[in-house]
Short mmCIF file of C-alpha atoms and ligand atoms in Angstrom, two decimals:
data_model
loop_
_atom_site.label_atom_id
_atom_site.label_comp_id
_atom_site.label_asym_id
_atom_site.label_seq_id
_atom_site.Cartn_x
_atom_site.Cartn_y
_atom_site.Cartn_z
CA MET C 1 24.54 -11.30 25.32
CA MET C 2 21.50 -11.31 23.04
CA SER C 3 21.57 -8.92 20.07
CA ILE C 4 18.14 -7.39 19.56
CA PRO C 5 17.39 -5.64 16.27
CA PHE C 6 15.12 -2.60 16.04
CA VAL C 7 12.94 -4.39 13.47
CA ASP C 8 13.33 -7.94 12.18
CA LEU C 9 12.14 -8.25 8.59
CA LYS C 10 14.09 -11.48 8.05
CA THR C 11 11.97 -13.59 10.40
CA GLN C 12 8.82 -12.30 8.75
CA TYR C 13 10.12 -13.16 5.28
CA GLN C 14 11.14 -16.65 6.41
CA ASN C 15 7.59 -17.21 7.70
CA LEU C 16 5.96 -16.10 4.43
CA LYS C 17 8.66 -17.08 1.97
CA GLU C 18 6.73 -19.67 -0.06
CA ASP C 19 3.65 -17.50 -0.53
CA ILE C 20 5.63 -14.39 -1.40
CA ASN C 21 8.04 -16.12 -3.78
CA GLN C 22 5.24 -17.85 -5.61
CA ARG C 23 3.22 -14.67 -5.92
CA MET C 24 6.16 -12.67 -7.25
CA GLN C 25 7.04 -15.44 -9.68
CA SER C 26 3.54 -15.38 -11.07
CA VAL C 27 3.80 -11.62 -11.76
CA MET C 28 7.06 -12.26 -13.60
CA GLU C 29 5.76 -15.20 -15.59
CA ASN C 30 2.76 -13.16 -16.68
CA THR C 31 5.03 -10.14 -17.25
CA ALA C 32 2.28 -8.07 -15.63
CA PHE C 33 4.61 -5.45 -14.20
CA ILE C 34 2.57 -2.24 -14.37
CA LEU C 35 -0.77 -1.89 -12.51
CA GLY C 36 -2.90 -4.91 -13.54
CA ASP C 37 -4.59 -7.54 -11.36
CA GLU C 38 -2.28 -7.50 -8.34
CA VAL C 39 -2.59 -3.72 -7.96
CA SER C 40 -6.39 -3.74 -8.47
CA LEU C 41 -6.80 -6.57 -6.00
CA PHE C 42 -4.65 -4.82 -3.43
CA GLU C 43 -6.59 -1.58 -3.87
CA LYS C 44 -9.85 -3.42 -3.29
CA LYS C 45 -8.55 -5.23 -0.20
CA PHE C 46 -6.89 -2.18 1.32
CA ALA C 47 -10.00 -0.04 0.80
CA GLU C 48 -11.95 -2.66 2.76
CA PHE C 49 -9.29 -2.87 5.43
CA THR C 50 -9.38 0.90 6.00
CA GLN C 51 -13.19 1.17 5.68
CA SER C 52 -12.78 3.45 2.67
CA LYS C 53 -14.70 3.42 -0.60
CA HIS C 54 -11.62 3.88 -2.78
CA CYS C 55 -7.93 3.09 -2.66
CA ILE C 56 -5.34 4.20 -5.20
CA GLY C 57 -1.95 2.49 -5.12
CA VAL C 58 0.95 4.90 -5.54
CA SER C 59 4.74 4.91 -5.49
CA SER C 60 5.40 5.98 -1.86
CA GLY C 61 3.92 7.64 1.20
CA THR C 62 5.56 10.92 0.22
CA ASP C 63 3.96 10.70 -3.23
CA ALA C 64 0.61 9.85 -1.65
CA LEU C 65 0.79 13.12 0.34
CA GLN C 66 1.99 15.09 -2.65
CA LEU C 67 -0.78 13.75 -4.91
CA ALA C 68 -3.40 14.38 -2.21
CA LEU C 69 -2.39 18.04 -2.08
CA ARG C 70 -2.33 18.28 -5.88
CA VAL C 71 -5.75 16.73 -6.38
CA LEU C 72 -7.19 19.30 -3.95
CA GLU C 73 -5.47 21.99 -6.04
CA ILE C 74 -3.36 23.23 -3.15
CA GLY C 75 -0.32 25.15 -4.32
CA PRO C 76 1.61 28.43 -4.22
CA GLY C 77 0.13 31.00 -1.84
CA ASP C 78 -1.70 28.36 0.20
CA GLU C 79 -0.90 27.34 3.76
CA VAL C 80 -1.17 23.82 5.11
CA ILE C 81 -1.08 23.14 8.83
CA THR C 82 0.84 20.16 10.18
CA VAL C 83 2.83 19.13 13.23
CA ALA C 84 6.50 19.89 14.00
CA ASN C 85 6.93 16.41 15.49
CA THR C 86 6.80 14.16 12.44
CA PHE C 87 8.92 12.57 9.75
CA ILE C 88 10.04 15.24 7.31
CA ALA C 89 8.07 13.76 4.35
CA THR C 90 4.85 15.29 5.71
CA SER C 91 6.17 18.80 5.23
CA LEU C 92 8.26 18.00 2.13
CA ALA C 93 5.05 17.10 0.28
CA ILE C 94 3.58 20.50 1.18
CA SER C 95 6.71 22.26 -0.03
CA TYR C 96 6.78 20.15 -3.18
CA VAL C 97 3.42 21.49 -4.41
CA GLY C 98 4.60 25.04 -3.68
CA ALA C 99 2.43 25.59 -0.59
CA THR C 100 3.76 26.70 2.81
CA PRO C 101 3.90 24.30 5.76
CA VAL C 102 2.60 26.01 8.92
CA LEU C 103 3.78 24.04 11.92
CA VAL C 104 2.13 23.40 15.26
CA ASP C 105 3.53 21.91 18.47
CA CYS C 106 2.58 18.39 19.56
CA ASP C 107 0.28 17.24 22.30
CA LYS C 108 1.97 16.75 25.67
CA GLU C 109 0.39 13.39 26.24
CA ASP C 110 0.38 11.50 22.97
CA TYR C 111 2.79 13.27 20.55
CA THR C 112 0.12 14.01 17.88
CA ILE C 113 -0.80 17.52 16.69
CA ASP C 114 -1.93 19.95 19.40
CA VAL C 115 -5.54 20.91 18.75
CA GLU C 116 -5.34 24.39 20.31
CA GLY C 117 -2.25 25.05 18.22
CA ILE C 118 -4.20 24.32 15.04
CA LYS C 119 -6.80 26.94 15.92
CA LYS C 120 -4.11 29.58 16.44
CA ALA C 121 -2.33 28.72 13.18
CA ILE C 122 -5.35 29.26 10.91
CA THR C 123 -5.22 32.28 8.58
CA ASP C 124 -7.23 33.19 5.49
CA LYS C 125 -4.61 31.37 3.42
CA THR C 126 -5.07 28.05 5.22
CA LYS C 127 -6.41 25.35 2.91
CA ALA C 128 -5.84 22.08 4.71
CA ILE C 129 -4.74 20.33 7.89
CA ILE C 130 -2.47 17.28 7.78
CA PRO C 131 -2.73 15.48 11.11
CA VAL C 132 -0.17 12.69 11.52
CA HIS C 133 -1.23 9.49 13.31
CA LEU C 134 2.21 9.37 14.84
CA TYR C 135 3.70 6.12 16.16
CA GLY C 136 0.42 4.37 15.29
CA GLN C 137 -2.10 6.30 17.37
CA PRO C 138 -4.77 8.38 15.60
CA ALA C 139 -4.56 12.14 16.15
CA ARG C 140 -7.52 13.82 17.91
CA MET C 141 -9.72 13.53 14.85
CA LYS C 142 -13.06 14.49 16.40
CA GLU C 143 -11.75 17.91 17.45
CA ILE C 144 -9.76 18.31 14.22
CA LYS C 145 -12.84 17.58 12.10
CA GLU C 146 -14.82 20.19 14.01
CA ILE C 147 -12.16 22.81 13.33
CA ALA C 148 -11.94 21.82 9.65
CA THR C 149 -15.70 22.03 9.21
CA GLU C 150 -15.93 25.39 10.96
CA HIS C 151 -13.21 26.91 8.77
CA GLY C 152 -13.91 25.05 5.52
CA LEU C 153 -10.55 23.24 5.47
CA TYR C 154 -9.60 19.92 3.92
CA ILE C 155 -8.19 17.12 6.06
CA ILE C 156 -5.44 14.96 4.61
CA GLU C 157 -4.42 12.26 7.07
CA ASP C 158 -0.80 11.20 7.20
CA ALA C 159 -1.54 7.58 8.12
CA CYS C 160 1.91 6.35 7.09
CA GLN C 161 2.46 4.89 10.57
CA ALA C 162 -1.12 3.83 11.26
CA HIS C 163 -2.28 0.96 9.01
CA GLY C 164 -5.23 -0.52 10.88
CA ALA C 165 -5.37 2.04 13.69
CA SER C 166 -8.77 3.44 14.64
CA LEU C 167 -10.52 5.91 16.89
CA ASP C 168 -14.03 5.27 18.20
CA GLY C 169 -14.34 2.52 15.61
CA ILE C 170 -13.35 4.74 12.67
CA SER C 171 -10.27 3.63 10.71
CA ALA C 172 -7.20 5.77 10.14
CA GLY C 173 -7.33 7.00 6.57
CA SER C 174 -11.12 7.30 6.54
CA PHE C 175 -11.69 10.32 8.83
CA GLY C 176 -10.77 13.08 6.47
CA ASP C 177 -11.05 13.87 2.77
CA ILE C 178 -7.99 11.81 1.91
CA GLY C 179 -5.79 9.29 3.76
CA CYS C 180 -2.14 8.65 2.87
CA PHE C 181 -0.21 5.45 3.57
CA SER C 182 3.37 4.29 3.08
CA PHE C 183 4.52 0.72 2.47
CA TYR C 184 8.17 1.41 3.16
CA PRO C 185 9.58 -1.97 4.31
CA GLY C 186 9.65 -1.14 8.04
CA LYS C 187 6.05 0.12 8.30
CA ASN C 188 3.29 -2.02 9.88
CA LEU C 189 2.46 -3.07 6.32
CA GLY C 190 5.60 -2.91 4.21
CA GLY C 191 6.64 -4.00 0.74
CA TYR C 192 10.13 -4.93 -0.46
CA GLY C 193 10.88 -1.47 -1.76
CA ASP C 194 8.91 1.76 -1.93
CA GLY C 195 5.14 1.92 -2.21
CA GLY C 196 2.14 3.83 -0.93
CA ALA C 197 -1.62 4.24 -1.13
CA ILE C 198 -4.29 6.90 -0.97
CA THR C 199 -7.74 6.26 0.49
CA THR C 200 -10.86 8.38 -0.01
CA ASN C 201 -14.63 8.13 0.06
CA ASP C 202 -14.99 10.68 -2.73
CA GLU C 203 -15.41 9.12 -6.14
CA HIS C 204 -14.47 12.27 -8.02
CA ILE C 205 -11.20 12.63 -6.07
CA ALA C 206 -10.45 8.92 -6.60
CA GLU C 207 -10.94 9.21 -10.34
CA LYS C 208 -8.70 12.26 -10.60
CA LEU C 209 -6.01 10.55 -8.51
CA ARG C 210 -6.01 7.54 -10.84
CA MET C 211 -5.23 9.92 -13.69
CA LEU C 212 -2.68 12.00 -11.77
CA ARG C 213 -0.62 8.93 -10.82
CA GLU C 214 -0.45 7.93 -14.48
CA TYR C 215 0.64 10.89 -16.63
CA GLY C 216 -2.75 12.59 -16.26
CA GLN C 217 -4.36 10.11 -18.62
CA LYS C 218 -7.81 8.60 -18.52
CA LYS C 219 -7.24 6.62 -21.68
CA LYS C 220 -3.80 5.65 -22.94
CA TYR C 221 -2.13 8.59 -24.75
CA TYR C 222 -4.98 11.03 -24.03
CA HIS C 223 -3.92 13.41 -21.27
CA SER C 224 -6.38 15.69 -19.55
CA SER C 225 -3.95 17.02 -16.93
CA LYS C 226 -0.20 17.23 -16.25
CA GLY C 227 0.07 14.12 -14.11
CA MET C 228 3.21 12.22 -13.21
CA ASN C 229 4.35 8.62 -12.95
CA ASN C 230 3.47 7.72 -9.36
CA ARG C 231 2.13 4.17 -9.66
CA LEU C 232 2.34 1.34 -7.13
CA ASP C 233 4.58 -1.36 -8.60
CA ALA C 234 2.83 -4.67 -9.39
CA LEU C 235 5.58 -6.71 -7.69
CA GLN C 236 5.11 -4.66 -4.52
CA ALA C 237 1.34 -5.13 -4.76
CA ALA C 238 1.85 -8.92 -5.01
CA ILE C 239 3.90 -8.87 -1.79
CA LEU C 240 1.42 -6.57 -0.08
CA ASN C 241 -1.48 -8.85 -1.06
CA VAL C 242 0.19 -11.71 0.81
CA LYS C 243 1.10 -9.56 3.81
CA LEU C 244 -2.21 -7.70 4.18
CA ASP C 245 -3.91 -10.95 5.24
CA HIS C 246 -1.61 -10.99 8.30
CA LEU C 247 -1.75 -7.31 9.22
CA ALA C 248 -4.54 -7.50 11.80
CA ASP C 249 -2.68 -10.29 13.64
CA TRP C 250 0.61 -8.42 13.43
CA ASN C 251 -0.99 -5.29 14.87
CA GLU C 252 -2.38 -7.40 17.70
CA SER C 253 1.11 -8.80 18.38
CA ARG C 254 2.50 -5.28 18.44
CA ARG C 255 -0.14 -4.23 20.97
CA LYS C 256 0.68 -7.23 23.17
CA ALA C 257 4.41 -6.49 23.01
CA ALA C 258 3.71 -2.84 23.87
CA ALA C 259 1.55 -3.86 26.83
CA LEU C 260 4.33 -6.10 28.14
CA TYR C 261 6.90 -3.29 27.82
CA THR C 262 4.58 -0.91 29.67
CA GLU C 263 4.00 -3.43 32.45
CA LEU C 264 7.69 -4.23 32.89
CA LEU C 265 8.78 -0.57 32.74
CA SER C 266 6.07 0.72 35.07
CA ASP C 267 8.22 0.65 38.22
CA ILE C 268 11.02 2.83 36.80
CA PRO C 269 10.23 6.39 37.90
CA GLN C 270 12.51 8.09 35.32
CA ILE C 271 10.67 6.50 32.42
CA GLU C 272 7.52 7.77 30.76
CA THR C 273 5.70 5.05 28.80
CA PRO C 274 3.22 5.76 25.95
CA HIS C 275 -0.37 6.81 26.63
CA THR C 276 -3.19 5.35 24.58
CA ARG C 277 -6.25 7.61 24.60
CA GLU C 278 -9.68 6.25 25.34
CA GLY C 279 -11.37 4.99 22.19
CA ALA C 280 -8.07 4.76 20.30
CA GLU C 281 -6.86 1.50 18.80
CA HIS C 282 -3.09 2.11 18.74
CA VAL C 283 -1.10 -0.05 16.29
CA PHE C 284 2.34 0.71 17.79
CA HIS C 285 4.33 1.33 14.67
CA LEU C 286 6.77 2.58 17.28
CA TYR C 287 6.95 2.09 21.04
CA VAL C 288 8.32 5.39 22.31
CA ILE C 289 9.37 6.08 25.88
CA ARG C 290 11.01 9.16 27.39
CA HIS C 291 14.01 9.35 29.68
CA PRO C 292 15.82 12.52 30.83
CA GLU C 293 19.24 10.97 30.05
CA ARG C 294 18.15 9.61 26.68
CA ASP C 295 21.50 9.93 24.88
CA LYS C 296 23.37 8.07 27.61
CA LEU C 297 20.68 5.41 27.76
CA LEU C 298 20.79 4.93 23.99
CA THR C 299 24.58 4.56 24.03
CA TYR C 300 24.31 2.06 26.87
CA LEU C 301 21.71 0.00 24.99
CA HIS C 302 23.79 -0.02 21.81
CA GLU C 303 26.78 -1.28 23.79
CA LYS C 304 24.54 -4.13 24.91
CA GLU C 305 23.50 -4.69 21.28
CA VAL C 306 19.96 -3.56 21.95
CA TYR C 307 19.14 -1.45 18.91
CA ALA C 308 16.78 1.28 20.05
CA GLY C 309 16.28 4.39 17.87
CA ILE C 310 15.04 8.00 17.90
CA HIS C 311 11.96 9.20 15.99
CA TYR C 312 12.84 11.93 15.40
CA PRO C 313 16.01 13.57 16.70
CA VAL C 314 15.47 16.93 14.92
CA PRO C 315 11.97 18.51 14.68
CA ILE C 316 10.92 19.82 11.26
CA HIS C 317 11.33 23.50 12.19
CA LEU C 318 14.97 22.95 13.25
CA GLN C 319 15.95 21.04 10.11
CA GLU C 320 18.44 22.80 7.86
CA ALA C 321 16.06 22.23 4.92
CA TYR C 322 13.52 24.50 6.61
CA VAL C 323 15.55 27.53 7.73
CA ASP C 324 13.42 29.48 5.23
CA LEU C 325 10.32 29.02 7.40
CA ASP C 326 11.85 31.35 10.01
CA TYR C 327 11.12 29.26 13.05
CA HIS C 328 13.76 29.04 15.76
CA LYS C 329 14.69 27.10 18.87
CA GLY C 330 11.86 27.70 21.31
CA SER C 331 9.13 27.89 18.64
CA PHE C 332 7.66 24.53 19.69
CA PRO C 333 8.80 23.77 23.26
CA ILE C 334 7.08 20.41 23.72
CA THR C 335 8.30 18.98 20.44
CA GLU C 336 11.82 20.23 21.24
CA ALA C 337 11.86 18.82 24.78
CA TYR C 338 10.63 15.48 23.47
CA ALA C 339 13.17 15.38 20.65
CA ASP C 340 15.86 15.29 23.35
CA THR C 341 14.20 12.65 25.53
CA ILE C 342 12.28 10.20 23.31
CA LEU C 343 13.54 6.70 22.63
CA SER C 344 11.95 4.04 20.40
CA LEU C 345 12.44 0.50 21.72
CA PRO C 346 12.76 -2.56 19.47
CA LEU C 347 9.28 -3.59 18.38
CA PHE C 348 8.05 -5.85 15.60
CA PRO C 349 5.27 -8.46 15.44
CA GLU C 350 7.66 -11.40 15.89
CA ILE C 351 9.48 -9.98 18.94
CA THR C 352 9.58 -12.57 21.73
CA GLU C 353 8.83 -12.17 25.41
CA GLU C 354 12.46 -13.09 26.07
CA GLN C 355 13.69 -10.27 23.80
CA ILE C 356 11.38 -7.74 25.49
CA LYS C 357 12.59 -8.85 28.93
CA GLU C 358 16.18 -8.49 27.81
CA VAL C 359 15.57 -4.92 26.56
CA VAL C 360 13.89 -4.02 29.85
CA SER C 361 16.61 -5.61 31.94
CA CYS C 362 19.26 -3.53 30.11
CA ILE C 363 17.20 -0.37 30.73
CA LYS C 364 16.90 -1.30 34.41
CA GLU C 365 20.65 -1.82 34.71
CA PHE C 366 21.22 1.63 33.25
CA CYS C 367 18.66 3.31 35.51
CA ALA C 368 20.07 1.64 38.62
CA LYS C 369 23.55 2.97 37.74
CA GLU C 370 22.27 6.50 37.08
CA VAL C 371 20.58 6.95 40.48
C1 PLP S 401 7.20 6.84 6.33
C2 PLP S 401 6.48 8.12 6.48
C3 PLP S 401 6.22 8.97 5.39
C4 PLP S 401 6.81 8.77 4.03
O1 PLP S 401 6.58 7.56 3.42
P1 PLP S 401 7.60 7.04 2.27
O2 PLP S 401 6.90 5.84 1.73
O3 PLP S 401 8.89 6.72 2.92
O4 PLP S 401 7.70 8.12 1.25
C5 PLP S 401 5.46 10.10 5.61
N1 PLP S 401 4.99 10.40 6.83
C6 PLP S 401 5.24 9.63 7.90
C7 PLP S 401 4.68 10.03 9.23
C8 PLP S 401 6.01 8.47 7.77
O5 PLP S 401 6.27 7.73 8.85
#
């Protein structure tokens, strides 16, 4: 039996060990721990990578979202529209600035925010939309931009799962007013701890964000606003500078692995494989299938030491943390149905054809038994 991890960060570290160790050592020898050259270099490179004018390195994806809302002066009394099918950090950031998350169901086909749902959720308190490029596929940004323009709303992209994704040639993180990224270790681009980044084409917003992430100061000890400490760590930036050079190749490997899964799973009628929309460059942060007997399938795979996962088992509106929003079971039927049937298969750039075939053969064994 072959044990197959959900992600394999060890192989990646082994492949890059010399470069990463040397780069970290240099930060330590120069004792350049806070901001400095590694952070500036990373910001420059990541701005280029995402086709954005500016990039601001911050402490996490959650902080990127929180700072994006703050810099747009969104707060108490304001509503921000986002999707019920996401990681909870998207809505936590909205709550953190004192605004109210207004949730929308997800699209039947690709799991991103439902465009018609956005239109219905708009009120005169709505200030912004946070589409999430979930699993690595951009949300329907053309339609979302039209709605935002018509109603005078900001767009903050949650691109925490979409480093390098694009739609009609436009990069995730550069569609809206502000793009937010996470470098949590398991993301397509991950550090060795927490980290994040904000991208924008607006110089004024970029300048304010640089102050907000550093105690609201423009010059040391002179504070023009009540900022916080939300900086990207220099050691993380050093690691990210090494890894960013490989990201395009890694995304390509993820796409190839996803294509092989889809091909091998195509003859199992109970399984729904992911849809990539026309014009979308999906980066497969996650490869998510659906199966009506998901829980049994997951248990079966774990018994075979195939470590699949669920992203996410409980939609935002059914989380205990959000009972105050007054949603209930039935509020978002598609998101709820999918929460019970989705399954994320092992996927990482270094996954081998043999490992993919083993995962599929275990799934086939299960499906043959179930019929
Ligand atoms: C990972 C993630 C975040 C949060 O990023 P952290 O760096 O863990 O704070 C936010 N939104 C989505 C969709 C994510 O996947």
